[in-house]
Short mmCIF file of C-alpha atoms and ligand atoms in Angstrom, two decimals:
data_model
loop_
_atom_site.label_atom_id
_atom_site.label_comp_id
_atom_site.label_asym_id
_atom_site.label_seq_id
_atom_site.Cartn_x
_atom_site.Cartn_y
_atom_site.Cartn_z
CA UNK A 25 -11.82 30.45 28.16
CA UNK A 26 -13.94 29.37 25.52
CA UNK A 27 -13.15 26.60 23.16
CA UNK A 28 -14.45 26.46 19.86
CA UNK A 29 -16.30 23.20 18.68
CA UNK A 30 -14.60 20.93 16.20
CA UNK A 31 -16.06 18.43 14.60
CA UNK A 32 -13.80 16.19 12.03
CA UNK A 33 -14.64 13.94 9.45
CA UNK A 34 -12.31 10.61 9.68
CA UNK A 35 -13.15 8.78 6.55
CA UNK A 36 -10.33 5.89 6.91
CA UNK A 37 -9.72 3.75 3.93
CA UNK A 38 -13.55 5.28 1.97
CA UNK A 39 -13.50 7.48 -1.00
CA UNK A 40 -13.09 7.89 -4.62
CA UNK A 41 -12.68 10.57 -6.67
CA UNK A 42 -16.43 11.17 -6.85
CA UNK A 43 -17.07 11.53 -3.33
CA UNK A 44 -15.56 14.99 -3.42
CA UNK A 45 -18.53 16.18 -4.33
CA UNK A 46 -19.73 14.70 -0.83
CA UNK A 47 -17.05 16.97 0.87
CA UNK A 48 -17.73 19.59 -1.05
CA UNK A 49 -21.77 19.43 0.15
CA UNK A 50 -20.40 19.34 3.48
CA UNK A 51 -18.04 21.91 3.37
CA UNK A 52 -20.72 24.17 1.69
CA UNK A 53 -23.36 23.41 4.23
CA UNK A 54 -20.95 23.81 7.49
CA UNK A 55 -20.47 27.02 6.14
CA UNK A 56 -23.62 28.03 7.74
CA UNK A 57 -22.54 27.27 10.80
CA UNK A 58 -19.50 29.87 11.11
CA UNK A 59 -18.72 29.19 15.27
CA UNK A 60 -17.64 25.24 14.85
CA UNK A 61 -14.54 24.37 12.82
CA UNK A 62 -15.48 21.92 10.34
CA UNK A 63 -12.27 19.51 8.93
CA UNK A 64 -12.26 16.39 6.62
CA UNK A 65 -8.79 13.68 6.93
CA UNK A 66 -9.62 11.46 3.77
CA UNK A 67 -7.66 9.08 2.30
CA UNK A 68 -4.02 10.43 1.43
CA UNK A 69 -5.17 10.22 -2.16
CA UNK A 70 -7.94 12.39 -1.72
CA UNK A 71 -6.28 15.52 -0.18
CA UNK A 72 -5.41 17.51 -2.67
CA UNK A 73 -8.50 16.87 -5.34
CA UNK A 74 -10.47 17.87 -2.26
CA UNK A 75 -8.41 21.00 -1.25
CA UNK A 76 -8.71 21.95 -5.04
CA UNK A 77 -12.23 21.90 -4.93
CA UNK A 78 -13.11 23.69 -2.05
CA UNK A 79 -10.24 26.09 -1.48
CA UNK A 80 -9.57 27.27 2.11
CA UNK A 81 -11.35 24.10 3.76
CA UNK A 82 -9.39 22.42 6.22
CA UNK A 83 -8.59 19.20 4.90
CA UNK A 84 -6.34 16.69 6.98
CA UNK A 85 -4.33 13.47 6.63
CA UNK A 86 -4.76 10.13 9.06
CA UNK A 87 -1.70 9.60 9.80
CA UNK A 88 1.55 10.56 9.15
CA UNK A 89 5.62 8.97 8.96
CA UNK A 90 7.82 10.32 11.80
CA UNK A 91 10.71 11.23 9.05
CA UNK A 92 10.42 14.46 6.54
CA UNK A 93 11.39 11.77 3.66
CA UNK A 94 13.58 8.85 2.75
CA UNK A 95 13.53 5.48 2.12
CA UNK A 96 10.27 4.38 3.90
CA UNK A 97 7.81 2.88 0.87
CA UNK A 98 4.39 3.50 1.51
CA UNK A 99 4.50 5.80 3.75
CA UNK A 100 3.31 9.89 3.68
CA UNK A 101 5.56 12.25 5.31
CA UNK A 102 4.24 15.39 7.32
CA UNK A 103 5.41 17.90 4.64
CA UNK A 104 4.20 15.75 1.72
CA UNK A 105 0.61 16.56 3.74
CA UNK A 106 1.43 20.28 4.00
CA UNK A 107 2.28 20.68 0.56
CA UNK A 108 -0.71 18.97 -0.83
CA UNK A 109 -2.49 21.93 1.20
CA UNK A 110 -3.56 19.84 4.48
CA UNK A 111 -3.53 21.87 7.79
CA UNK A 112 -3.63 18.87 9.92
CA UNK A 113 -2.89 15.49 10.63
CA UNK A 114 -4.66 13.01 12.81
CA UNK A 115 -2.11 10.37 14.44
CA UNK A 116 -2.53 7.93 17.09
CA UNK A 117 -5.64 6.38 15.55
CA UNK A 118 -6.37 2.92 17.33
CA UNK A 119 -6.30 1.53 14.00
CA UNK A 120 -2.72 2.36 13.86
CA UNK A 121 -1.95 1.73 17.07
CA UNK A 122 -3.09 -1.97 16.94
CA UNK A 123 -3.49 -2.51 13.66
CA UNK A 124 0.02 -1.38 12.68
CA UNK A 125 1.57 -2.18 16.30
CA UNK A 126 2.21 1.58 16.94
CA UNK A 127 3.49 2.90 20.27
CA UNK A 128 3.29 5.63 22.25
CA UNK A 129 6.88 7.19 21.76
CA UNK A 130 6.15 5.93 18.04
CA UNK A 131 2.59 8.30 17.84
CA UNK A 132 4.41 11.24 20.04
CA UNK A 133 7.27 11.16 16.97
CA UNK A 134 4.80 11.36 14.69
CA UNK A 135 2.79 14.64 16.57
CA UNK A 136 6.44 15.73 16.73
CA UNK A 137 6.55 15.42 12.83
CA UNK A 138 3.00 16.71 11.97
CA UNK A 139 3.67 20.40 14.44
CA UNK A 140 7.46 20.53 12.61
CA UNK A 141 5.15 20.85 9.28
CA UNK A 142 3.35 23.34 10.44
CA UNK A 143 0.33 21.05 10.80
CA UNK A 144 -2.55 21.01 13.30
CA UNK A 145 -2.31 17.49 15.19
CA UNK A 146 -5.17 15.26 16.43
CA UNK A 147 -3.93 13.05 18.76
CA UNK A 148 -5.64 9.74 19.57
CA UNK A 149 -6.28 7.55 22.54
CA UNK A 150 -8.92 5.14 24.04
CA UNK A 151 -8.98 2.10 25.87
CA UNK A 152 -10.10 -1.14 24.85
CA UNK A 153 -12.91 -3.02 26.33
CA UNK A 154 -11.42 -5.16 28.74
CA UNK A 155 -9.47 -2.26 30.25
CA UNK A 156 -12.73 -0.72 30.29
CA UNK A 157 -14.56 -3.29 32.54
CA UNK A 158 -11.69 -3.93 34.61
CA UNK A 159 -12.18 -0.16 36.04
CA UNK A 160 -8.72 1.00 34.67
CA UNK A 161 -9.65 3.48 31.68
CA UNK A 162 -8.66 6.66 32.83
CA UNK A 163 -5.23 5.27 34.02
CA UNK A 164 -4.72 3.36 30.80
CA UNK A 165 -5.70 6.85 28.81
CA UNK A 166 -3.55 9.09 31.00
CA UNK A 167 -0.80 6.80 30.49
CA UNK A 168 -1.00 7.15 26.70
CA UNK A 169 -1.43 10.31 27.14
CA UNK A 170 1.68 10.83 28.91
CA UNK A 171 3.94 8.83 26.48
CA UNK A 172 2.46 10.18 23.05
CA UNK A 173 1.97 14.34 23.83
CA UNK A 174 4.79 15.90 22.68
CA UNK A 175 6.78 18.17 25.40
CA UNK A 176 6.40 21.65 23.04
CA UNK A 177 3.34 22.99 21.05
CA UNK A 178 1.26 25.96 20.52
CA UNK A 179 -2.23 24.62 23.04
CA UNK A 180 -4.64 25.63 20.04
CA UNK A 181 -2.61 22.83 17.27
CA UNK A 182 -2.91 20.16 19.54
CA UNK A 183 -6.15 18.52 19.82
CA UNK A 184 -6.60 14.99 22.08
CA UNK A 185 -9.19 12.74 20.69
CA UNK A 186 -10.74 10.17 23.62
CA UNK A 187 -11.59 7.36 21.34
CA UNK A 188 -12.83 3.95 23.11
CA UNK A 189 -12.08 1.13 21.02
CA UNK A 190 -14.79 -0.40 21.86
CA UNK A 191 -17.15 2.19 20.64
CA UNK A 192 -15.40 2.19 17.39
CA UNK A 193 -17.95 1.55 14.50
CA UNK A 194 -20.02 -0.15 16.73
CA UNK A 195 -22.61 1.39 17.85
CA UNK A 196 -21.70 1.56 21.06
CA UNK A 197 -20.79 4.71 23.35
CA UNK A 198 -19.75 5.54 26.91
CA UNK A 199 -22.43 7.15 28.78
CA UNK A 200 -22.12 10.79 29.24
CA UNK A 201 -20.75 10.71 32.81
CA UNK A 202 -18.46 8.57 31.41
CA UNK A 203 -16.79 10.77 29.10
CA UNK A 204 -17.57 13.24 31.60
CA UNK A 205 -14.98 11.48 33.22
CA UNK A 206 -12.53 10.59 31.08
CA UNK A 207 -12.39 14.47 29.50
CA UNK A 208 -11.96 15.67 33.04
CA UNK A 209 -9.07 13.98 33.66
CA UNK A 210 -6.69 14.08 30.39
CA UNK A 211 -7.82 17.77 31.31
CA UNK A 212 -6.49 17.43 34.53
CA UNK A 213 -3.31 15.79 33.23
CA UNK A 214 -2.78 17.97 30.90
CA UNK A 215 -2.79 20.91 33.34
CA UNK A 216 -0.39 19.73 35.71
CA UNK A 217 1.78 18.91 32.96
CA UNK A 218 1.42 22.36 30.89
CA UNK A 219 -0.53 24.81 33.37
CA UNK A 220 -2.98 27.29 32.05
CA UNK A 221 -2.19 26.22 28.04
CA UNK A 222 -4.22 22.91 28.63
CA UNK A 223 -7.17 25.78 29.02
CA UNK A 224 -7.17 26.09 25.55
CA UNK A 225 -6.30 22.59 24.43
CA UNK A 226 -9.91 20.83 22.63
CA UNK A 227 -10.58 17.50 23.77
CA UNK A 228 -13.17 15.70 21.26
CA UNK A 229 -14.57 12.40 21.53
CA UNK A 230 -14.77 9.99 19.09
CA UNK A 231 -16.81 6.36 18.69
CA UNK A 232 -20.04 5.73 17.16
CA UNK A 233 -20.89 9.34 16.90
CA UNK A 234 -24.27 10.19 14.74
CA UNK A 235 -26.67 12.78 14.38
CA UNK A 236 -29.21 11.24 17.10
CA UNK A 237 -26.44 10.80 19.92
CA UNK A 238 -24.43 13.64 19.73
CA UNK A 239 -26.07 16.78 21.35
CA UNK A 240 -25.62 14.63 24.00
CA UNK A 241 -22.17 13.57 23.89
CA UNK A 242 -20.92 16.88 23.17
CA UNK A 243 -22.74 18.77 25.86
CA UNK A 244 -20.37 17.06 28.41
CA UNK A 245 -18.10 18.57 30.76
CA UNK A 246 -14.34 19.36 29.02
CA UNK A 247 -15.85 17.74 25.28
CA UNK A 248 -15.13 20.43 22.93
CA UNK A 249 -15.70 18.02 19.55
CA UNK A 250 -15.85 15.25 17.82
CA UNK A 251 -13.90 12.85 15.95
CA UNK A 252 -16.20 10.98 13.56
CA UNK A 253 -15.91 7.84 11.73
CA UNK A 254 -19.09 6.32 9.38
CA UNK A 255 -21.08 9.42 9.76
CA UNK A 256 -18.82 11.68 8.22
CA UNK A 257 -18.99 9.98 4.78
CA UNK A 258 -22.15 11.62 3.68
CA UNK A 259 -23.72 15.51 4.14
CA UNK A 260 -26.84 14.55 5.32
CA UNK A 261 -24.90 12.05 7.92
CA UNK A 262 -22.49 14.85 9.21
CA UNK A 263 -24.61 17.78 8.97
CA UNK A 264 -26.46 16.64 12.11
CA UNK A 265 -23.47 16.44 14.12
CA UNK A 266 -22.27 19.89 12.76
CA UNK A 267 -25.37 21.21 13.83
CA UNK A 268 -25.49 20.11 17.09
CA UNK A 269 -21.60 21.26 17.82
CA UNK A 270 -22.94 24.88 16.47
CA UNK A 271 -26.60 24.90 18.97
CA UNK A 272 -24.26 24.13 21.66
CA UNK A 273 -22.31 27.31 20.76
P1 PGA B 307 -16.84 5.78 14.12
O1 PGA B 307 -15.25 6.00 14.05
O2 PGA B 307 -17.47 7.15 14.20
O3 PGA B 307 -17.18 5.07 12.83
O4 PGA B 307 -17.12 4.97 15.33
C1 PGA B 307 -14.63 7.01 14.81
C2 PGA B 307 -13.15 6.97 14.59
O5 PGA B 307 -12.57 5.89 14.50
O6 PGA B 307 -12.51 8.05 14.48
#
């Protein structure tokens, strides 16, 4: 079947008040390209100003707490994001995963918590370098993949997101047979664990994706998106990417 592009806008710990009118320029522009799904996860602070100003945009949060509330300061729960009108919920970011010592059972919770909001979920995983040149990627992704997917969802509000750490922010990226790859087997895994529903399941890469590299990137086999970090912070950045998600149909 065929899988509509999606191309999302991470913009980690970037944004004040008066970059809405950045999202709102993007929002405005992807508009013209009706067959990708365009989404924005800014900082938790950001959500609703940003759903206010450009009502029915899908607007997500990074991450999200595996309880519904309580005593857990600092954190966001999944409904908090729901009811400040986000429709997803990206979780698993390596970020979080090293930087904040999450695990796999930890980031499957947290999917867990996002779909129980009624949240789309974006789930994260990549290798790191080492892994990388030691040949063992695709085990070391499958594995994750494995421990953090959740047993029960609805295929089309659960997205994977194949993010090498070592092509975070840096300018680096795998080559295309590479993701190639990588794509074909967490699609592979994900077929012999829920049959024909992994069809319909979008797989988007993510790492040092820009405007020059990605017609590329997301003309390879089983890459149905993008997961975008720098260049989603400005229009005239993510536009480019948009655009290329949309000529590829
Ligand atoms: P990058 O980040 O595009 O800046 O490499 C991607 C991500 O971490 O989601």
């Amino acid at each position: 079947m065929a899988r509509r592009k999606y191309v999302i806008g991470n913009w980690k710990m970037n944004g004040l008040s008066a970059t809405i009118a950045d999202a709102q320029a993007i929002f405005a522009a992807a508009g013209d390209h009706p067959g990708v799904d365009v989404a924005l996860c800014p900082p938790f602070t950001l959500i609703g100003a940003m759903v206010a100003a450009v009502p029915g945009a899908a607007v997500g949060g990074q991450d999200c707490h595996i309880a519904s509330s309580g005593a857990f300061t600092g954190s966001v729960a999944a409904p908090m994001l729901a009811d400040a009108g986000a429709s997803l919920v990206i979780v698993g970011h390596s970020e979080r995963r090293e930087g904040c010592g999450e695990s796999d059972a930890d980031v499957r919770a947290k999917a867990e918590a996002g779909l129980a909001a009624g949240l789309s979920v974006i789930l994260c995983v990549g290798e790191p370098r080492a892994v990388r040149e030691s040949g063992g990627a695709i085990d070391h992704v499958l594995a994750q993949i494995a421990g953090s997917v959740p047993d029960e969802f609805a295929a089309d509000r659960l997205a994977i997101a194949y993010e090498p750490i070592w092509a975070i922010g840096t300018g680096l990226v795998p080559t295309v047979g590479d993701v190639a790859a990588m794509h074909g087997a967490i699609r592979g895994a994900l077929a012999a664990r829920f049959g024909a529903a992994a069809e319909e399941m979008r797989l988007l890469y993510g790492g040092s994706v820009n405007g020059d590299n990605a017609a590329e990137l997301l003309d390879a086999g089983d890459v149905d998106g993008a997961l975008v970090g720098g260049a989603s912070l400005t229009a005239g950045k993510f536009l480019p990417i948009v655009a290329a998600a949309a000529a590829l149909g």
